[in-house]
Short mmCIF file of C-alpha atoms and ligand atoms in Angstrom, two decimals:
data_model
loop_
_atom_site.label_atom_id
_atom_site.label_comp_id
_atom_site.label_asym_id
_atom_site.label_seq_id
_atom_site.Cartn_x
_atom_site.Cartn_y
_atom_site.Cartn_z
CA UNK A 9 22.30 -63.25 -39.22
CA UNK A 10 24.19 -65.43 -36.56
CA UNK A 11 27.61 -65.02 -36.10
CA UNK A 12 30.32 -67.92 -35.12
CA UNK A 13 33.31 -67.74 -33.41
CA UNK A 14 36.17 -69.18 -35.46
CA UNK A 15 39.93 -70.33 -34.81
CA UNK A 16 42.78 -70.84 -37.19
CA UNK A 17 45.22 -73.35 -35.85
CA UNK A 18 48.44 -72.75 -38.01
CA UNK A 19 47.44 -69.10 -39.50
CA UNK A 20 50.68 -68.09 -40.23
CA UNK A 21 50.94 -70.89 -42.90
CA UNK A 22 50.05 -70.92 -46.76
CA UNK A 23 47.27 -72.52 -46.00
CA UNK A 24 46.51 -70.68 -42.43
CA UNK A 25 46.70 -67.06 -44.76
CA UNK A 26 44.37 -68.67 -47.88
CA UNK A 27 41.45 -69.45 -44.80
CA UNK A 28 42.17 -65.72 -43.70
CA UNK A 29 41.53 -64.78 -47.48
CA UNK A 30 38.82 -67.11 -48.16
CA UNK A 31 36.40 -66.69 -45.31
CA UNK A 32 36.67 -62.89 -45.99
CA UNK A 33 35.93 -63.48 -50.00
CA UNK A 34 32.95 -65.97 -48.81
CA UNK A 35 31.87 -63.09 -46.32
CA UNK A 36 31.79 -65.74 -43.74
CA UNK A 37 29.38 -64.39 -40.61
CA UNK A 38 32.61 -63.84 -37.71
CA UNK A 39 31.67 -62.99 -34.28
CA UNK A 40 35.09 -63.16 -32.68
CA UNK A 41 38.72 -64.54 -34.41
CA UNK A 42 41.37 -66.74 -33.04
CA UNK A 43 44.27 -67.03 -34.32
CA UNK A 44 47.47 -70.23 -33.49
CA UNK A 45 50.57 -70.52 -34.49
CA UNK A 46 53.83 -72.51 -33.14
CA UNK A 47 55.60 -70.65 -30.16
CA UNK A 48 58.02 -68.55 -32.53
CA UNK A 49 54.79 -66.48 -33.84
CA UNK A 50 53.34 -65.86 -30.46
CA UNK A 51 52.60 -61.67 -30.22
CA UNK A 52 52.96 -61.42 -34.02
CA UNK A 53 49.96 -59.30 -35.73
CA UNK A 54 48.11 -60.39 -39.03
CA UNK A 55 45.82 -58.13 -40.56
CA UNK A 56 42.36 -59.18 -41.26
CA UNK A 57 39.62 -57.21 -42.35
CA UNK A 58 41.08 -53.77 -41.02
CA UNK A 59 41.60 -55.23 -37.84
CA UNK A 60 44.60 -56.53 -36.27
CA UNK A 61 44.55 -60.07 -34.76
CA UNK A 62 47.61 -61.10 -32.52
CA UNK A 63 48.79 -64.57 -32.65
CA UNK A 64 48.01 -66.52 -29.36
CA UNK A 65 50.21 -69.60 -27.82
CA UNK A 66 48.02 -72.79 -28.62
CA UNK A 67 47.98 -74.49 -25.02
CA UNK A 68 45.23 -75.91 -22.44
CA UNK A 69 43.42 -72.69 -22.22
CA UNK A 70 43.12 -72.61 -26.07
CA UNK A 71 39.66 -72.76 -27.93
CA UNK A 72 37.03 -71.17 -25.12
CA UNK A 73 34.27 -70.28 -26.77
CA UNK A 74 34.65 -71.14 -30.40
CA UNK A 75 32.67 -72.94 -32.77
CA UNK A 76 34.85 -73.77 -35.63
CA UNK A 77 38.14 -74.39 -35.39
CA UNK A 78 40.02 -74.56 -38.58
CA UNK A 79 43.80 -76.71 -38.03
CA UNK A 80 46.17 -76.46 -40.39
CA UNK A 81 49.82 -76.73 -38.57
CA UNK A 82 50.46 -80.35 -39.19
CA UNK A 83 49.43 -83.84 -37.88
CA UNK A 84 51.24 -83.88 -34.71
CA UNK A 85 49.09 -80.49 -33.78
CA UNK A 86 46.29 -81.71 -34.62
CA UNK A 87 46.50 -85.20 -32.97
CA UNK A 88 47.55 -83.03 -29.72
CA UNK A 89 44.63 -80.32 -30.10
CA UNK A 90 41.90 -81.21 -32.45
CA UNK A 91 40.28 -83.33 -29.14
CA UNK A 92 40.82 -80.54 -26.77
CA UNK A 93 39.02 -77.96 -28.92
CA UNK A 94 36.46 -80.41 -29.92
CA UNK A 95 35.99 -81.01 -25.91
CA UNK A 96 35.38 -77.58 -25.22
CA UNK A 97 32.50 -77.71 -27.66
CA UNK A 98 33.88 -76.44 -31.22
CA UNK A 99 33.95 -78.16 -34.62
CA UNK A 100 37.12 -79.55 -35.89
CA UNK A 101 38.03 -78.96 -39.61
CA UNK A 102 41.34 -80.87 -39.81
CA UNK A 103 43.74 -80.12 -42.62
CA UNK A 104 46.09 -82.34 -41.96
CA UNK A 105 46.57 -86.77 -42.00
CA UNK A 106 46.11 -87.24 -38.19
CA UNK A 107 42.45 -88.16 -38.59
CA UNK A 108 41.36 -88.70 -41.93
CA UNK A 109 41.27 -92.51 -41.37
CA UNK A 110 39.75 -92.54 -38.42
CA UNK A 111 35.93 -94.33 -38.75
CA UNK A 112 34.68 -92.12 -36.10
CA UNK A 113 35.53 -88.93 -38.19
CA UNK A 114 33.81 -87.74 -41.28
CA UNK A 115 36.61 -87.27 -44.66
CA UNK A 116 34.71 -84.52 -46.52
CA UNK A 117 34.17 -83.13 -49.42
CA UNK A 118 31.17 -81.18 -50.20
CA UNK A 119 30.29 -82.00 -54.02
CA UNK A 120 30.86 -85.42 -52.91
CA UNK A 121 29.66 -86.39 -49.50
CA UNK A 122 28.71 -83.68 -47.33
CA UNK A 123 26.07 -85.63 -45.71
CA UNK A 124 28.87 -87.53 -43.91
CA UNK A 125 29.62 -84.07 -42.04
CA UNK A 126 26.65 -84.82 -39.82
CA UNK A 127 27.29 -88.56 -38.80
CA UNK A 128 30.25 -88.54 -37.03
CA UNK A 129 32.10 -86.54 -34.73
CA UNK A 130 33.14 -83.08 -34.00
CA UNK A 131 36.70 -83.29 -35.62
CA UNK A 132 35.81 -83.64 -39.20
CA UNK A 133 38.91 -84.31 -41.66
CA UNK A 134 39.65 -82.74 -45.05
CA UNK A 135 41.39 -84.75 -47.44
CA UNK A 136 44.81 -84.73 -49.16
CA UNK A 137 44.42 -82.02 -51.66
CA UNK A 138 45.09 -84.17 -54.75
CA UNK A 139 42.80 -86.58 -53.35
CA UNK A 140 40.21 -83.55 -53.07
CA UNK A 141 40.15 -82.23 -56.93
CA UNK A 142 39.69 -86.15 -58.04
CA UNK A 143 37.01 -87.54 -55.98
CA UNK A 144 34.50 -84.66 -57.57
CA UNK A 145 35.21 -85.93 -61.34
CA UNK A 146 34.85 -89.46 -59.77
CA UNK A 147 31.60 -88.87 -58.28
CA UNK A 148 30.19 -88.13 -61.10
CA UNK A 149 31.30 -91.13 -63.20
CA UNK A 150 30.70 -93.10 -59.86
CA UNK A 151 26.81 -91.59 -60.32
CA UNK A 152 26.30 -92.06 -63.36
CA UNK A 153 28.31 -95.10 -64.70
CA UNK A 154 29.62 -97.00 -61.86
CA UNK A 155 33.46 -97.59 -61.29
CA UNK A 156 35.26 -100.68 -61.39
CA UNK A 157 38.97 -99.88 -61.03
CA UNK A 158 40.63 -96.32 -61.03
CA UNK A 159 44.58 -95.44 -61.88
CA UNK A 160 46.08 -91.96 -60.97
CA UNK A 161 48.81 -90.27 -61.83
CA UNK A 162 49.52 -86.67 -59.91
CA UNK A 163 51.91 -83.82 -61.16
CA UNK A 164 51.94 -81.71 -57.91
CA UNK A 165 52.80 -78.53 -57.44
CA UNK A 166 56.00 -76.95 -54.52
CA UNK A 167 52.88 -75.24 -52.69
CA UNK A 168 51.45 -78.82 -51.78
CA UNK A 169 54.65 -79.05 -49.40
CA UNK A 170 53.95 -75.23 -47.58
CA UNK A 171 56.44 -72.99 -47.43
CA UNK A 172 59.23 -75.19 -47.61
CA UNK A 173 58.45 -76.33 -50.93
CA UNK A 174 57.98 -72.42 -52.37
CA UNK A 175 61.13 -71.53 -51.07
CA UNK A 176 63.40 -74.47 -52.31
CA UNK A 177 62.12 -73.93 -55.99
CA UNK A 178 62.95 -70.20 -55.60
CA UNK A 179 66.43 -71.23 -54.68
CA UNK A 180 66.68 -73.48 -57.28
CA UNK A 181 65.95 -70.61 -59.95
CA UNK A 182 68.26 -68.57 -58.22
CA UNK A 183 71.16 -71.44 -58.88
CA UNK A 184 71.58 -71.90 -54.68
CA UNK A 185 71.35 -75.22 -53.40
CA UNK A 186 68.52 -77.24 -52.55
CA UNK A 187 67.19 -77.48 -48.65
CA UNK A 188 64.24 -79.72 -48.78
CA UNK A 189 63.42 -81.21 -51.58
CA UNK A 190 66.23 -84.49 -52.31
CA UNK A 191 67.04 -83.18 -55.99
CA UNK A 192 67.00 -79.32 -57.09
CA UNK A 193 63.19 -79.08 -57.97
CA UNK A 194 63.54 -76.13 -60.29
CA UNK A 195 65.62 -78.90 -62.75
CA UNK A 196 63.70 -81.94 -62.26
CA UNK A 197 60.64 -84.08 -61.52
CA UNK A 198 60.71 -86.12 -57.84
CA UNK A 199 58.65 -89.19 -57.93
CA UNK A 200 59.01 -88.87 -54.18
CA UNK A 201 55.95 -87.36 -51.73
CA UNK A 202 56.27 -88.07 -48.41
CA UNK A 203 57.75 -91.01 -47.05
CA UNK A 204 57.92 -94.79 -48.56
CA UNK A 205 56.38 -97.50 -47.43
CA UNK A 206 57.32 -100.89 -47.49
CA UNK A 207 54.96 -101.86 -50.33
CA UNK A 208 57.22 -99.61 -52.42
CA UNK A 209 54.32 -96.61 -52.44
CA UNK A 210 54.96 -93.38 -50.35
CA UNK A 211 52.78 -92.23 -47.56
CA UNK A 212 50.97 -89.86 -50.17
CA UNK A 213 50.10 -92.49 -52.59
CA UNK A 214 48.44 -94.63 -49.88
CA UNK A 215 46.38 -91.53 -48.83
CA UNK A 216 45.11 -90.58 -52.46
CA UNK A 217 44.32 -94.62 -52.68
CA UNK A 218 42.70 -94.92 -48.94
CA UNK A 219 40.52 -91.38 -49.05
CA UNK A 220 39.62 -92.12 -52.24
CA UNK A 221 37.57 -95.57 -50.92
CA UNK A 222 36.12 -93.58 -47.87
CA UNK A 223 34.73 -90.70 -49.68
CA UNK A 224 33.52 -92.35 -52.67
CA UNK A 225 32.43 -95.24 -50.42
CA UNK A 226 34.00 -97.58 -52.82
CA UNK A 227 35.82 -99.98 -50.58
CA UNK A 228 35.96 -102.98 -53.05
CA UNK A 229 37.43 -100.29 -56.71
CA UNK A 230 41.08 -101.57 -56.93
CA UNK A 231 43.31 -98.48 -57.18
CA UNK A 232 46.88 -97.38 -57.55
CA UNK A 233 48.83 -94.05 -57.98
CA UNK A 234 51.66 -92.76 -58.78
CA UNK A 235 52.63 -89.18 -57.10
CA UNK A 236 55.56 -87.20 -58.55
CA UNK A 237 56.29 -83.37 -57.50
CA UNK A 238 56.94 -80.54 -60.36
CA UNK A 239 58.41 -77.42 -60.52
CA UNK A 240 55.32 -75.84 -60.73
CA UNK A 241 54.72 -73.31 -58.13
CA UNK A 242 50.90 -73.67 -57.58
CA UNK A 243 48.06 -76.04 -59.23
CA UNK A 244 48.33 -79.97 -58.68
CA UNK A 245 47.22 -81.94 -61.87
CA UNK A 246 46.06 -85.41 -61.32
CA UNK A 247 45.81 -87.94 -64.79
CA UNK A 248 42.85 -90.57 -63.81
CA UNK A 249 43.02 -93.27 -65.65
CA UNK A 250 39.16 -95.19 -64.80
CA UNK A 251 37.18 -98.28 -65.79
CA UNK A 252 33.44 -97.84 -65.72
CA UNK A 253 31.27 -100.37 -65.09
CA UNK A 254 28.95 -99.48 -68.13
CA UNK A 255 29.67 -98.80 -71.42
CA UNK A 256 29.24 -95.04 -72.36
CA UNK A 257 29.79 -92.55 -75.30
CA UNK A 258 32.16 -89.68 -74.56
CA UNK A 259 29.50 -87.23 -75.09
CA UNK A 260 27.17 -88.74 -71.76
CA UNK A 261 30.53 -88.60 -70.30
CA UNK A 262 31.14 -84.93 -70.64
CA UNK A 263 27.25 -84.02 -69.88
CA UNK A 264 27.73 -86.00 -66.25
CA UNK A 265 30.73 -83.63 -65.72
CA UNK A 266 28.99 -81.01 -67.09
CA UNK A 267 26.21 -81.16 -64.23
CA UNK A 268 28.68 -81.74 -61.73
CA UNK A 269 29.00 -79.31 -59.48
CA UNK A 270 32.71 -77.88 -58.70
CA UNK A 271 33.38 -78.83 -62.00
CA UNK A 272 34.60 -76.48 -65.07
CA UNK A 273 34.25 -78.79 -68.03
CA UNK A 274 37.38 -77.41 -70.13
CA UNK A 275 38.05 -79.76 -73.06
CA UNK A 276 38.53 -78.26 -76.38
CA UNK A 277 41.73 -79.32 -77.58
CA UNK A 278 41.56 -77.98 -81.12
CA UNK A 279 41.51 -74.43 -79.29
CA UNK A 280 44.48 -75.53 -76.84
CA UNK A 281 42.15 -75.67 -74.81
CA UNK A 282 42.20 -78.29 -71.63
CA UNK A 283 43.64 -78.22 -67.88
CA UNK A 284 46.37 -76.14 -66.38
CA UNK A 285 48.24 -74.56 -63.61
CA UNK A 286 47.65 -70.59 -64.84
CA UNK A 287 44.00 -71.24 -65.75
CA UNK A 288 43.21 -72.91 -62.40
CA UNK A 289 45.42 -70.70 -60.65
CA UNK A 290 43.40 -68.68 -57.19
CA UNK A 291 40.22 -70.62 -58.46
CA UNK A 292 38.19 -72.59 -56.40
CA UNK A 293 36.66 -74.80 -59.51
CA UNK A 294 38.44 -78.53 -60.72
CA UNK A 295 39.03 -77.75 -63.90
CA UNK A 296 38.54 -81.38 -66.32
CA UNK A 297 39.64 -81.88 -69.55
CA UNK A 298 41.95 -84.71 -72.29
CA UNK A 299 38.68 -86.72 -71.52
CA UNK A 300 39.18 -89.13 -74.19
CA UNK A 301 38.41 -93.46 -74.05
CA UNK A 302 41.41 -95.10 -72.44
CA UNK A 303 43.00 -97.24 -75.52
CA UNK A 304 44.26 -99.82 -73.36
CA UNK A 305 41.10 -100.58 -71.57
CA UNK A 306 37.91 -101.48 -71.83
CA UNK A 307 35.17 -99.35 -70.70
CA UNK A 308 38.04 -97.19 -69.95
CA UNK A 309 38.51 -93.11 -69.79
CA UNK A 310 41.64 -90.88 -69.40
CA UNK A 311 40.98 -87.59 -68.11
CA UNK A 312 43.53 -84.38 -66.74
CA UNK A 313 42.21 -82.63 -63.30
CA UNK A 314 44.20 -79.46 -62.16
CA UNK A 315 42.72 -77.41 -59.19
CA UNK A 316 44.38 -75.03 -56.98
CA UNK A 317 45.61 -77.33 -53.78
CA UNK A 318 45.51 -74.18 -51.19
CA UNK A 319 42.37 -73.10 -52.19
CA UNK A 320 39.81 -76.13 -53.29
CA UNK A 321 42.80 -78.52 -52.16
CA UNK A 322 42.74 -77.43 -48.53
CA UNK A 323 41.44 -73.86 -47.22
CA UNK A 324 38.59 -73.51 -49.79
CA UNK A 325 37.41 -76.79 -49.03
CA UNK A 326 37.49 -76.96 -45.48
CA UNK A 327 35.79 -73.45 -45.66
CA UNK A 328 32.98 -74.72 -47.81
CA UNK A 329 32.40 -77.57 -45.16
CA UNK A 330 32.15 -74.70 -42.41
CA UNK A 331 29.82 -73.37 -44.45
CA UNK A 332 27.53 -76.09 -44.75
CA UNK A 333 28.10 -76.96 -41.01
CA UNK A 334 26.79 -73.24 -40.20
CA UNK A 335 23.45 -73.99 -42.09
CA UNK A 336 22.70 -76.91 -39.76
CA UNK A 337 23.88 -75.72 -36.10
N1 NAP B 405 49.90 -76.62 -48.87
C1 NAP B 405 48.94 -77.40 -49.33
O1 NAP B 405 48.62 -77.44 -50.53
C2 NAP B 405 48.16 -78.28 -48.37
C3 NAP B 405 47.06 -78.96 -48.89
C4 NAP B 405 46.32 -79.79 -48.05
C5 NAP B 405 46.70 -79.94 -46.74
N2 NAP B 405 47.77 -79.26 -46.25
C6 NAP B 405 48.10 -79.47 -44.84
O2 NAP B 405 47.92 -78.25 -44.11
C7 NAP B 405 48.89 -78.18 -43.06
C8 NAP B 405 49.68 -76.89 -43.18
O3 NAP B 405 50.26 -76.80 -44.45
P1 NAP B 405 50.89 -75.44 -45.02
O4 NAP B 405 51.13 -75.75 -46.44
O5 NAP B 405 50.10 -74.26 -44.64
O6 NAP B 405 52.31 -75.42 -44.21
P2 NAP B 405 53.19 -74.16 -43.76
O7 NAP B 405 53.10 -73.06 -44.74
O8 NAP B 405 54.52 -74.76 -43.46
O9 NAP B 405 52.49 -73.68 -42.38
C9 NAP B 405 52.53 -74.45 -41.20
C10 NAP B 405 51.73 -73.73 -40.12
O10 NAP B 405 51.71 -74.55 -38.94
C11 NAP B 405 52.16 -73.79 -37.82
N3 NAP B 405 52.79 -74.65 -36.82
C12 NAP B 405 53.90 -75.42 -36.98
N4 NAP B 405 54.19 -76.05 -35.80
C13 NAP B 405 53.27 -75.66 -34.92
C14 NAP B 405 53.05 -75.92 -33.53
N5 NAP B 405 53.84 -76.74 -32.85
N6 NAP B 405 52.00 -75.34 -32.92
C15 NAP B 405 51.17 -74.50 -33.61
N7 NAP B 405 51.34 -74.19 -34.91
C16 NAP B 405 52.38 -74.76 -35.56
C17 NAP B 405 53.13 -72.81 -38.42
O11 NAP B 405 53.37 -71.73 -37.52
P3 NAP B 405 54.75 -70.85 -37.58
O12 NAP B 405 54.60 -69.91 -38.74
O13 NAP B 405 54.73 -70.17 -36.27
O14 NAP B 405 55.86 -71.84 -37.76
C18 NAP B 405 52.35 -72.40 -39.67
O15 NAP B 405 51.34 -71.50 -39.32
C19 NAP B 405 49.71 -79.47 -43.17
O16 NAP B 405 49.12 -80.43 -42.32
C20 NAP B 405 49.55 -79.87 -44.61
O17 NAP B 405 49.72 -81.25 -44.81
C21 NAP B 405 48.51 -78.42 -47.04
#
């Protein structure tokens, strides 16, 4: 079997260590490993496999050789480097915003549109992870019913915000003073992700609203959402609030998600049993459930979506696009 050189751009991260974690559970076929971090982890060791990798300084002579690159250190890294490792022949999975918008690159996710890997260029973006876990539920009303306006609502977890996120909700269970978030996270609810716009929406509502259109290829589906951060340590859960363009029984509705792949169809409410952060915990599945008809709308649904944002909401996903990438180069 052929073997591929990879790099991690950002490995020292949560999301850098869940790649380390993931492409060892897939068994991905590694030749030789890279690993990139910011100047303050330069000569530090991580372990993977047995075998001890030192971090490396990520300048010009960065990236000879590799084949997939895998960037997950933030937008400003990989507006500076994605084009440099993508010169010197590799693929680009992007983690981050910087190119996610951009029409020459490819917004991917694979139940959804993995075709679209093989149209663009090199540097191929993954989306915003709560964008991620509701596009596959979408795709497969989108399929089978059409959409004609879509609402979300996200309840997202400290992970979403790295390290910095983890840490402040620790310190606000330990009764020490907040650092990053505005309020004390362990005691509240912050209807505040990323910056605001002028429009009155932050920079993370725009992205769930703007991916959403690219992947699903629905440019003309009005949508809006609403993104507030939870003390919840791990597990985003989204509420999508959709209009279908046909009328439907909630029993076809189940069956499309069902069949959908990526999908764990968990809706049995008499049992207690529907979406949530333990059960979707270290899982690479969207877990679905609430699915009910939406009273104040016609032709409308309410769901609940919760999915692990390291895993399926960034590493997991941008692994399962290397994968596919590997099967066609
Ligand atoms: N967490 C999530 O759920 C999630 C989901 C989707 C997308 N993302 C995206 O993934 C990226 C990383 O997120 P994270 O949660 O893993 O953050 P994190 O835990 O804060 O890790 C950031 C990583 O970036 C590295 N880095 C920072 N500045 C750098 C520089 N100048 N040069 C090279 N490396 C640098 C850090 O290295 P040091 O350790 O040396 O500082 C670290 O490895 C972000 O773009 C984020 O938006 C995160």
């Amino acid at each position: 079997m052929k073997k591929y050189n990879i790099a991690i751009v950002g490995a020292t991260g949560l999301v850098g260590r869940t790649f380390l974690k993931i492409l060892d559970e897939y068994q991905f076929p590694i030749n030789q490993l890279t690993l990139y971090a910011s100047p303050k982890s330069v000569g530090k060791k991580i372990l993977f496999q047995n075998q001890e990798y030192e971090i490396k300084a990520l300048d010009e002579n960065a990236f000879e050789n590799v084949d997939i690159a895998l960037f997950s250190a933030g937008a400003k890294v990989s507006k500076e480097f994605a084009p440099l490792a993508a010169e010197k022949g590799a693929y680009v999975i992007d983690n981050s915003s910087a190119w996610r918008m951009d029409e020459n690159c490819a917004l991917v996710v694979p139940e959804v549109n993995i075709e679209d890997a093989f149209t663009k260029s090199a540097i191929i973006a993954n989306p915003n992870c709560s964008t991620i876990q509701s596009v596959v539920p979408l795709k497969a009303l989108s399929d089978q019913f059409g959409i004609k306006k879509i609402v979300y609502t996200t309840y997202q977890a400290v992970s979403g915000s790295g390290k910095k996120g983890i840490d402040d909700l620790e310190r606000g269970l330990q009764h020490l003073k907040n650092e990053f978030y505005p309020y004390d996270i362990s005691q509240t609810c912050i209807p505040e992700i990323d910056e605001f716009l002028d429009n009155g929406y932050t920079k993370e509502e725009m992205k769930m609203i703007n991916e959403t259109k690219k992947i699903l290829h629905l440019d003309n589906v009005p949508i809006s959402a609403t993104c507030i951060r939870v003390p919840v340590k791990n597990c985003h859960g989204v509420v999508i609030a959709v209009e279908l363009a046909k009328q439907f029984t909630l029993d076809e509705v189940r069956d499309a998600f069902a069949k959908q792949k990526g999908i764990v169809l968990y809706d049995d409410v008499k049992k207690h049993i529907y979406p949530h952060s333990i059960v979707a915990n270290n899982q690479d599945q969207i877990f679905v459930g609430r699915i009910r008809e939406d009273l104040a709308n016609k032709n409308g649904i309410l769901l609940y979506c919760v999915a692990d944002n390291v895993r399926k909401g960034a590493a997991s996903n941008a692994i399962q696009i290397a994968m596919a990438l590997i099967e066609k180069i």
